[in-house]
PDB file of C-alpha atoms in Angstrom:
ATOM      1  CA  MET A  77     110.626  22.041  16.270  1.00  0.00           C
ATOM      2  CA  LYS A  78     111.302  20.276  19.718  1.00  0.00           C
ATOM      3  CA  LEU A  79     112.894  16.861  19.815  1.00  0.00           C
ATOM      4  CA  LEU A  80     112.068  13.996  22.122  1.00  0.00           C
ATOM      5  CA  PHE A  81     114.991  11.843  22.841  1.00  0.00           C
ATOM      6  CA  HIS A  82     114.555   8.073  23.714  1.00  0.00           C
ATOM      7  CA  VAL A  83     117.567   7.154  25.824  1.00  0.00           C
ATOM      8  CA  SER A  84     119.029   4.065  27.286  1.00  0.00           C
ATOM      9  CA  PHE A  85     121.689   4.059  29.871  1.00  0.00           C
ATOM     10  CA  LEU A  86     123.681   1.995  32.482  1.00  0.00           C
ATOM     11  CA  GLY A  87     123.366   4.038  35.664  1.00  0.00           C
ATOM     12  CA  THR A  88     126.345   2.516  37.524  1.00  0.00           C
ATOM     13  CA  ALA A  89     128.706   5.385  36.898  1.00  0.00           C
ATOM     14  CA  TYR A  90     126.085   8.186  37.602  1.00  0.00           C
ATOM     15  CA  CYS A  91     124.367  10.035  40.450  1.00  0.00           C
ATOM     16  CA  GLY A  92     121.088   9.550  38.829  1.00  0.00           C
ATOM     17  CA  TYR A  93     119.619  11.393  35.889  1.00  0.00           C
ATOM     18  CA  GLN A  94     119.295  14.974  37.047  1.00  0.00           C
ATOM     19  CA  VAL A  95     122.127  17.479  37.149  1.00  0.00           C
ATOM     20  CA  GLN A  96     123.547  17.999  40.587  1.00  0.00           C
ATOM     21  CA  PRO A  97     126.673  19.571  42.183  1.00  0.00           C
ATOM     22  CA  ASN A  98     128.121  16.579  43.803  1.00  0.00           C
ATOM     23  CA  GLY A  99     128.533  14.028  41.104  1.00  0.00           C
ATOM     24  CA  VAL A 100     128.347  13.248  37.342  1.00  0.00           C
ATOM     25  CA  THR A 101     124.735  12.556  35.962  1.00  0.00           C
ATOM     26  CA  VAL A 102     123.150  11.487  32.804  1.00  0.00           C
ATOM     27  CA  GLN A 103     121.604  14.835  32.147  1.00  0.00           C
ATOM     28  CA  GLN A 104     125.023  16.374  32.409  1.00  0.00           C
ATOM     29  CA  LYS A 105     126.403  14.124  29.833  1.00  0.00           C
ATOM     30  CA  LEU A 106     123.314  14.684  27.515  1.00  0.00           C
ATOM     31  CA  ASN A 107     123.890  18.606  27.978  1.00  0.00           C
ATOM     32  CA  GLU A 108     127.449  18.253  26.906  1.00  0.00           C
ATOM     33  CA  ALA A 109     126.715  16.068  23.852  1.00  0.00           C
ATOM     34  CA  THR A 110     123.950  18.210  22.477  1.00  0.00           C
ATOM     35  CA  LYS A 111     126.045  21.331  22.813  1.00  0.00           C
ATOM     36  CA  SER A 112     128.835  19.622  20.896  1.00  0.00           C
ATOM     37  CA  LEU A 113     126.395  18.371  18.170  1.00  0.00           C
ATOM     38  CA  PHE A 114     124.279  21.476  17.653  1.00  0.00           C
ATOM     39  CA  GLY A 115     126.710  24.211  18.570  1.00  0.00           C
ATOM     40  CA  TYR A 116     124.640  25.795  21.445  1.00  0.00           C
ATOM     41  CA  GLU A 117     123.357  25.021  24.841  1.00  0.00           C
ATOM     42  CA  CYS A 118     120.197  23.125  25.123  1.00  0.00           C
ATOM     43  CA  ASP A 119     117.408  22.744  27.661  1.00  0.00           C
ATOM     44  CA  ILE A 120     116.946  19.073  28.284  1.00  0.00           C
ATOM     45  CA  ILE A 121     113.970  18.036  30.352  1.00  0.00           C
ATOM     46  CA  GLY A 122     113.618  14.469  31.410  1.00  0.00           C
ATOM     47  CA  CYS A 123     110.485  12.202  32.026  1.00  0.00           C
ATOM     48  CA  SER A 124     111.499  11.594  35.578  1.00  0.00           C
ATOM     49  CA  ARG A 125     114.378  11.523  38.150  1.00  0.00           C
ATOM     50  CA  THR A 126     116.316   8.416  38.681  1.00  0.00           C
ATOM     51  CA  ASP A 127     118.482   7.425  41.772  1.00  0.00           C
ATOM     52  CA  SER A 128     122.078   6.682  41.684  1.00  0.00           C
ATOM     53  CA  GLY A 129     122.931   3.420  40.209  1.00  0.00           C
ATOM     54  CA  VAL A 130     119.430   2.991  38.510  1.00  0.00           C
ATOM     55  CA  HIS A 131     119.356   2.078  34.801  1.00  0.00           C
ATOM     56  CA  ALA A 132     117.087   2.746  31.942  1.00  0.00           C
ATOM     57  CA  ASN A 133     116.061   0.590  28.976  1.00  0.00           C
ATOM     58  CA  GLN A 134     113.917   3.663  27.791  1.00  0.00           C
ATOM     59  CA  PHE A 135     114.206   7.151  29.307  1.00  0.00           C
ATOM     60  CA  CYS A 136     112.580  10.025  27.473  1.00  0.00           C
ATOM     61  CA  ALA A 137     113.696  13.730  27.399  1.00  0.00           C
ATOM     62  CA  THR A 138     112.909  16.696  25.351  1.00  0.00           C
ATOM     63  CA  VAL A 139     115.617  18.968  23.816  1.00  0.00           C
ATOM     64  CA  SER A 140     115.170  22.466  22.719  1.00  0.00           C
ATOM     65  CA  LYS A 141     117.578  25.442  22.372  1.00  0.00           C
ATOM     66  CA  LYS A 142     118.251  27.145  25.666  1.00  0.00           C
ATOM     67  CA  GLY A 143     115.812  29.863  26.260  1.00  0.00           C
ATOM     68  CA  SER A 144     113.520  28.670  23.475  1.00  0.00           C
ATOM     69  CA  SER A 145     110.755  26.096  22.850  1.00  0.00           C
ATOM     70  CA  THR A 146     112.306  24.961  19.659  1.00  0.00           C
ATOM     71  CA  LEU A 147     115.459  23.473  18.240  1.00  0.00           C
ATOM     72  CA  GLU A 148     117.407  24.668  15.208  1.00  0.00           C
ATOM     73  CA  THR A 149     119.276  22.082  13.191  1.00  0.00           C
ATOM     74  CA  THR A 150     119.843  20.935   9.568  1.00  0.00           C
ATOM     75  CA  ILE A 151     120.487  17.351  10.745  1.00  0.00           C
ATOM     76  CA  PRO A 152     117.553  15.174   9.661  1.00  0.00           C
ATOM     77  CA  THR A 153     115.766  13.942  12.962  1.00  0.00           C
ATOM     78  CA  GLU A 154     116.231  10.247  11.982  1.00  0.00           C
ATOM     79  CA  ARG A 155     119.938  10.644  11.811  1.00  0.00           C
ATOM     80  CA  ILE A 156     120.304  12.467  15.205  1.00  0.00           C
ATOM     81  CA  PRO A 157     120.881   9.300  17.299  1.00  0.00           C
ATOM     82  CA  GLN A 158     123.856   8.311  14.913  1.00  0.00           C
ATOM     83  CA  ALA A 159     125.174  11.880  14.910  1.00  0.00           C
ATOM     84  CA  ILE A 160     125.091  12.341  18.645  1.00  0.00           C
ATOM     85  CA  SER A 161     126.699   8.942  19.497  1.00  0.00           C
ATOM     86  CA  PRO A 162     130.420  10.018  19.193  1.00  0.00           C
ATOM     87  CA  TYR A 163     129.762  12.794  21.927  1.00  0.00           C
ATOM     88  CA  LEU A 164     128.188  10.383  24.464  1.00  0.00           C
ATOM     89  CA  PRO A 165     129.949   7.893  26.721  1.00  0.00           C
ATOM     90  CA  GLU A 166     129.549   4.286  25.902  1.00  0.00           C
ATOM     91  CA  ASP A 167     127.096   3.686  28.744  1.00  0.00           C
ATOM     92  CA  ILE A 168     124.553   6.257  27.396  1.00  0.00           C
ATOM     93  CA  SER A 169     122.738   5.884  24.041  1.00  0.00           C
ATOM     94  CA  VAL A 170     120.162   7.949  22.253  1.00  0.00           C
ATOM     95  CA  PHE A 171     118.394   5.239  20.221  1.00  0.00           C
ATOM     96  CA  ARG A 172     115.588   7.252  18.719  1.00  0.00           C
ATOM     97  CA  ALA A 173     114.786  10.912  18.212  1.00  0.00           C
ATOM     98  CA  GLU A 174     111.486  12.213  17.066  1.00  0.00           C
ATOM     99  CA  ALA A 175     109.840  15.793  16.643  1.00  0.00           C
ATOM    100  CA  VAL A 176     107.133  16.638  19.111  1.00  0.00           C
ATOM    101  CA  ASP A 177     104.950  19.792  19.481  1.00  0.00           C
ATOM    102  CA  GLU A 178     106.370  22.794  21.283  1.00  0.00           C
ATOM    103  CA  GLY A 179     103.795  22.289  24.148  1.00  0.00           C
ATOM    104  CA  PHE A 180     104.827  18.686  24.695  1.00  0.00           C
ATOM    105  CA  HIS A 181     106.065  17.866  28.198  1.00  0.00           C
ATOM    106  CA  PRO A 182     108.009  14.650  28.792  1.00  0.00           C
ATOM    107  CA  ARG A 183     106.858  14.285  32.413  1.00  0.00           C
ATOM    108  CA  TYR A 184     103.382  15.715  32.467  1.00  0.00           C
ATOM    109  CA  ASP A 185     102.194  14.042  29.138  1.00  0.00           C
ATOM    110  CA  VAL A 186     103.161  10.467  30.381  1.00  0.00           C
ATOM    111  CA  LYS A 187     100.244   8.055  30.542  1.00  0.00           C
ATOM    112  CA  TYR A 188     102.317   5.573  32.557  1.00  0.00           C
ATOM    113  CA  LYS A 189     105.837   4.255  33.180  1.00  0.00           C
ATOM    114  CA  GLU A 190     107.021   0.664  33.715  1.00  0.00           C
ATOM    115  CA  TYR A 191     109.833  -0.447  35.977  1.00  0.00           C
ATOM    116  CA  ILE A 192     111.344  -3.845  36.199  1.00  0.00           C
ATOM    117  CA  TYR A 193     113.553  -5.042  39.047  1.00  0.00           C
ATOM    118  CA  GLN A 194     115.854  -7.946  38.399  1.00  0.00           C
ATOM    119  CA  ILE A 195     116.774 -10.460  41.291  1.00  0.00           C
ATOM    120  CA  TRP A 196     119.476 -13.001  40.529  1.00  0.00           C
ATOM    121  CA  ASN A 197     118.183 -15.883  42.736  1.00  0.00           C
ATOM    122  CA  ARG A 198     121.137 -18.376  42.814  1.00  0.00           C
ATOM    123  CA  SER A 199     123.710 -19.190  45.545  1.00  0.00           C
ATOM    124  CA  GLU A 200     126.396 -18.238  43.272  1.00  0.00           C
ATOM    125  CA  ARG A 201     127.052 -14.659  41.896  1.00  0.00           C
ATOM    126  CA  ASN A 202     126.968 -13.928  38.197  1.00  0.00           C
ATOM    127  CA  PRO A 203     129.771 -11.715  37.334  1.00  0.00           C
ATOM    128  CA  PHE A 204     128.038 -10.781  33.869  1.00  0.00           C
ATOM    129  CA  LEU A 205     125.079  -9.343  35.943  1.00  0.00           C
ATOM    130  CA  PHE A 206     127.183  -7.274  38.474  1.00  0.00           C
ATOM    131  CA  ASP A 207     125.437  -3.982  39.101  1.00  0.00           C
ATOM    132  CA  ARG A 208     122.569  -5.104  36.707  1.00  0.00           C
ATOM    133  CA  SER A 209     120.802  -7.200  39.248  1.00  0.00           C
ATOM    134  CA  TRP A 210     120.401  -7.786  42.974  1.00  0.00           C
ATOM    135  CA  HIS A 211     122.089 -11.053  44.004  1.00  0.00           C
ATOM    136  CA  TYR A 212     119.649 -12.862  46.492  1.00  0.00           C
ATOM    137  CA  PRO A 213     121.282 -16.125  47.249  1.00  0.00           C
ATOM    138  CA  LYS A 214     118.537 -17.895  49.279  1.00  0.00           C
ATOM    139  CA  ALA A 215     116.491 -20.114  47.016  1.00  0.00           C
ATOM    140  CA  ILE A 216     112.943 -18.754  46.271  1.00  0.00           C
ATOM    141  CA  SER A 217     110.575 -21.547  45.578  1.00  0.00           C
ATOM    142  CA  GLU A 218     107.821 -21.605  42.888  1.00  0.00           C
ATOM    143  CA  ASP A 219     105.215 -21.583  45.792  1.00  0.00           C
ATOM    144  CA  ALA A 220     106.963 -18.454  47.126  1.00  0.00           C
ATOM    145  CA  VAL A 221     106.799 -16.830  43.697  1.00  0.00           C
ATOM    146  CA  SER A 222     103.039 -17.618  43.754  1.00  0.00           C
ATOM    147  CA  LYS A 223     102.737 -15.956  47.034  1.00  0.00           C
ATOM    148  CA  MET A 224     104.558 -12.919  45.821  1.00  0.00           C
ATOM    149  CA  ASN A 225     102.315 -12.665  42.914  1.00  0.00           C
ATOM    150  CA  GLU A 226      99.200 -12.881  45.119  1.00  0.00           C
ATOM    151  CA  ALA A 227     100.729  -9.948  47.159  1.00  0.00           C
ATOM    152  CA  ALA A 228     101.735  -7.996  43.966  1.00  0.00           C
ATOM    153  CA  ALA A 229      98.025  -8.225  42.810  1.00  0.00           C
ATOM    154  CA  GLN A 230      97.136  -6.208  45.916  1.00  0.00           C
ATOM    155  CA  PHE A 231      99.293  -3.265  44.703  1.00  0.00           C
ATOM    156  CA  VAL A 232      97.084  -2.952  41.535  1.00  0.00           C
ATOM    157  CA  GLY A 233      94.550  -0.121  41.627  1.00  0.00           C
ATOM    158  CA  THR A 234      94.458   3.406  43.071  1.00  0.00           C
ATOM    159  CA  HIS A 235      95.889   3.498  46.516  1.00  0.00           C
ATOM    160  CA  ASP A 236      97.787   5.808  48.892  1.00  0.00           C
ATOM    161  CA  PHE A 237     101.216   4.354  48.699  1.00  0.00           C
ATOM    162  CA  ALA A 238     102.816   6.267  51.568  1.00  0.00           C
ATOM    163  CA  SER A 239     103.883   2.942  53.248  1.00  0.00           C
ATOM    164  CA  TYR A 240     106.086   2.246  50.296  1.00  0.00           C
ATOM    165  CA  MET A 241     107.806   5.619  50.048  1.00  0.00           C
ATOM    166  CA  ALA A 242     111.137   6.643  51.570  1.00  0.00           C
ATOM    167  CA  SER A 243     110.578   7.989  55.009  1.00  0.00           C
ATOM    168  CA  ASP A 244     112.670  11.220  54.341  1.00  0.00           C
ATOM    169  CA  SER A 245     110.646  12.035  51.176  1.00  0.00           C
ATOM    170  CA  LYS A 246     108.795  15.394  51.008  1.00  0.00           C
ATOM    171  CA  ILE A 247     106.173  14.273  48.684  1.00  0.00           C
ATOM    172  CA  ARG A 248     102.621  15.121  49.962  1.00  0.00           C
ATOM    173  CA  ASP A 249     100.348  13.578  47.409  1.00  0.00           C
ATOM    174  CA  THR A 250     101.000   9.876  47.781  1.00  0.00           C
ATOM    175  CA  VAL A 251      98.091   8.535  45.749  1.00  0.00           C
ATOM    176  CA  ARG A 252      99.134   6.595  42.755  1.00  0.00           C
ATOM    177  CA  THR A 253      97.344   4.188  40.381  1.00  0.00           C
ATOM    178  CA  VAL A 254      99.276   0.915  39.617  1.00  0.00           C
ATOM    179  CA  TYR A 255      98.032  -0.771  36.436  1.00  0.00           C
ATOM    180  CA  GLU A 256     100.086  -3.965  36.580  1.00  0.00           C
ATOM    181  CA  ALA A 257     102.368  -5.794  39.061  1.00  0.00           C
ATOM    182  CA  GLU A 258     103.634  -9.172  38.669  1.00  0.00           C
ATOM    183  CA  VAL A 259     106.672 -11.366  39.320  1.00  0.00           C
ATOM    184  CA  THR A 260     107.982 -13.817  36.822  1.00  0.00           C
ATOM    185  CA  ARG A 261     111.022 -16.266  36.677  1.00  0.00           C
ATOM    186  CA  ARG A 262     113.520 -16.788  33.875  1.00  0.00           C
ATOM    187  CA  GLY A 263     115.662 -19.510  34.959  1.00  0.00           C
ATOM    188  CA  ASP A 264     117.630 -18.066  37.920  1.00  0.00           C
ATOM    189  CA  MET A 265     116.381 -14.589  37.364  1.00  0.00           C
ATOM    190  CA  LEU A 266     113.211 -13.319  39.014  1.00  0.00           C
ATOM    191  CA  ILE A 267     111.800 -10.147  37.386  1.00  0.00           C
ATOM    192  CA  PHE A 268     109.416  -7.750  39.211  1.00  0.00           C
ATOM    193  CA  ARG A 269     107.464  -5.599  36.699  1.00  0.00           C
ATOM    194  CA  VAL A 270     105.259  -2.817  37.620  1.00  0.00           C
ATOM    195  CA  SER A 271     103.389  -0.040  35.831  1.00  0.00           C
ATOM    196  CA  ALA A 272     101.773   3.066  37.179  1.00  0.00           C
ATOM    197  CA  ASP A 273     100.780   6.577  36.424  1.00  0.00           C
ATOM    198  CA  GLY A 274     103.595   7.778  38.657  1.00  0.00           C
ATOM    199  CA  PHE A 275     105.981   6.555  41.355  1.00  0.00           C
ATOM    200  CA  LEU A 276     106.995   7.767  44.830  1.00  0.00           C
ATOM    201  CA  TYR A 277     110.603   8.120  45.885  1.00  0.00           C
ATOM    202  CA  ASN A 278     111.946   4.515  46.332  1.00  0.00           C
ATOM    203  CA  MET A 279     108.530   3.046  45.691  1.00  0.00           C
ATOM    204  CA  VAL A 280     109.533   0.345  43.395  1.00  0.00           C
ATOM    205  CA  ARG A 281     112.498  -0.701  45.538  1.00  0.00           C
ATOM    206  CA  ILE A 282     110.304  -0.867  48.696  1.00  0.00           C
ATOM    207  CA  LEU A 283     107.610  -2.713  46.835  1.00  0.00           C
ATOM    208  CA  THR A 284     110.196  -5.255  45.745  1.00  0.00           C
ATOM    209  CA  GLY A 285     111.513  -5.544  49.357  1.00  0.00           C
ATOM    210  CA  THR A 286     108.002  -6.055  50.476  1.00  0.00           C
ATOM    211  CA  LEU A 287     107.595  -8.937  48.021  1.00  0.00           C
ATOM    212  CA  ILE A 288     110.925 -10.468  49.252  1.00  0.00           C
ATOM    213  CA  ALA A 289     109.356 -10.362  52.757  1.00  0.00           C
ATOM    214  CA  VAL A 290     106.503 -12.193  51.479  1.00  0.00           C
ATOM    215  CA  ALA A 291     108.900 -14.858  49.952  1.00  0.00           C
ATOM    216  CA  GLU A 292     110.579 -15.246  53.261  1.00  0.00           C
ATOM    217  CA  GLY A 293     107.333 -15.692  55.133  1.00  0.00           C
ATOM    218  CA  LYS A 294     107.749 -12.454  57.109  1.00  0.00           C
ATOM    219  CA  ILE A 295     104.602 -10.912  55.618  1.00  0.00           C
ATOM    220  CA  GLY A 296     101.629 -12.810  54.121  1.00  0.00           C
ATOM    221  CA  PRO A 297      99.885 -11.696  50.806  1.00  0.00           C
ATOM    222  CA  GLU A 298      96.781 -11.180  53.034  1.00  0.00           C
ATOM    223  CA  ASP A 299      98.786  -8.474  54.960  1.00  0.00           C
ATOM    224  CA  ILE A 300      99.352  -6.159  52.051  1.00  0.00           C
ATOM    225  CA  ALA A 301      95.995  -4.387  52.122  1.00  0.00           C
ATOM    226  CA  ALA A 302      96.478  -3.485  55.811  1.00  0.00           C
ATOM    227  CA  ILE A 303     100.036  -2.438  55.272  1.00  0.00           C
ATOM    228  CA  THR A 304      98.972  -0.094  52.451  1.00  0.00           C
ATOM    229  CA  ALA A 305      95.978   1.294  54.535  1.00  0.00           C
ATOM    230  CA  ALA A 306      98.274   2.048  57.439  1.00  0.00           C
ATOM    231  CA  LYS A 307     100.357   4.509  55.496  1.00  0.00           C
ATOM    232  CA  ASP A 308     103.360   3.604  57.694  1.00  0.00           C
ATOM    233  CA  ARG A 309     106.892   2.964  56.108  1.00  0.00           C
ATOM    234  CA  ARG A 310     107.839   0.792  58.897  1.00  0.00           C
ATOM    235  CA  LEU A 311     105.379  -1.996  58.051  1.00  0.00           C
ATOM    236  CA  ALA A 312     106.675  -2.558  54.538  1.00  0.00           C
ATOM    237  CA  GLY A 313     109.758  -4.508  53.437  1.00  0.00           C
ATOM    238  CA  ILE A 314     113.315  -3.272  52.968  1.00  0.00           C
ATOM    239  CA  THR A 315     114.511  -0.897  50.256  1.00  0.00           C
ATOM    240  CA  VAL A 316     116.365  -3.204  47.986  1.00  0.00           C
ATOM    241  CA  PRO A 317     119.638  -1.982  46.132  1.00  0.00           C
ATOM    242  CA  ALA A 318     119.352   0.500  43.306  1.00  0.00           C
ATOM    243  CA  HIS A 319     121.309  -1.600  40.779  1.00  0.00           C
ATOM    244  CA  GLY A 320     118.704  -4.025  40.124  1.00  0.00           C
ATOM    245  CA  LEU A 321     116.187  -1.305  39.068  1.00  0.00           C
ATOM    246  CA  PHE A 322     115.542  -0.360  35.291  1.00  0.00           C
ATOM    247  CA  LEU A 323     113.079   2.242  33.992  1.00  0.00           C
ATOM    248  CA  ASN A 324     111.777  -0.097  31.296  1.00  0.00           C
ATOM    249  CA  ARG A 325     109.153   1.792  29.360  1.00  0.00           C
ATOM    250  CA  VAL A 326     107.611   5.247  29.109  1.00  0.00           C
ATOM    251  CA  VAL A 327     104.241   5.567  27.384  1.00  0.00           C
ATOM    252  CA  TYR A 328     102.556   8.668  26.154  1.00  0.00           C
TER     253      TYR A 328
END
């Protein structure tokens, strides 16, 4: 048996998901918790990497005994989330565990992932949303939201998204298929939702920054196709802060 963990976490205190030598990560905490629960070291493979400060409503990772493709435990699968909870910090939760085939891969078997980016659009800060949204104090009108959605619609489809990738990224295959991209308003919160078969480094944060440039009138919705075709990072918008970004859903 191999387990698939469904995990949620607040990324504020972590240097992203993947283990690294220069800081505490979510994977490190999962490694420590599974060793305490099962009594041996485990191999934990995540569905993706996340940047420092990025959050997850749903992150998926497989768990197996280190050096093996299976896991040995007498704990019923449905009770594992409750059993592992005491070994995890309060900002990480395994909210579901399920058995999967030994050949299942949490990254390669993904059909699509969905991210959301939260923008608190009010002149005053909201302390209860600190590090959970980007505070953008300049008012964004409903007309501007409509233009943002016109622009977002241009992201949908299979395109080379090199213009929306961090300039220092080493990724060579920059073609991705975006299935949905839209901006909605809930009171003072703007939410950019985007789903795709894969994402480039900083892609969602740059797409969001490009939509903000549309709202500011610096870029028109009609400019998006040319920006995409140019494959030039300098033409797109800013890279917005990490703390407004959530991995929202992983679909297999």
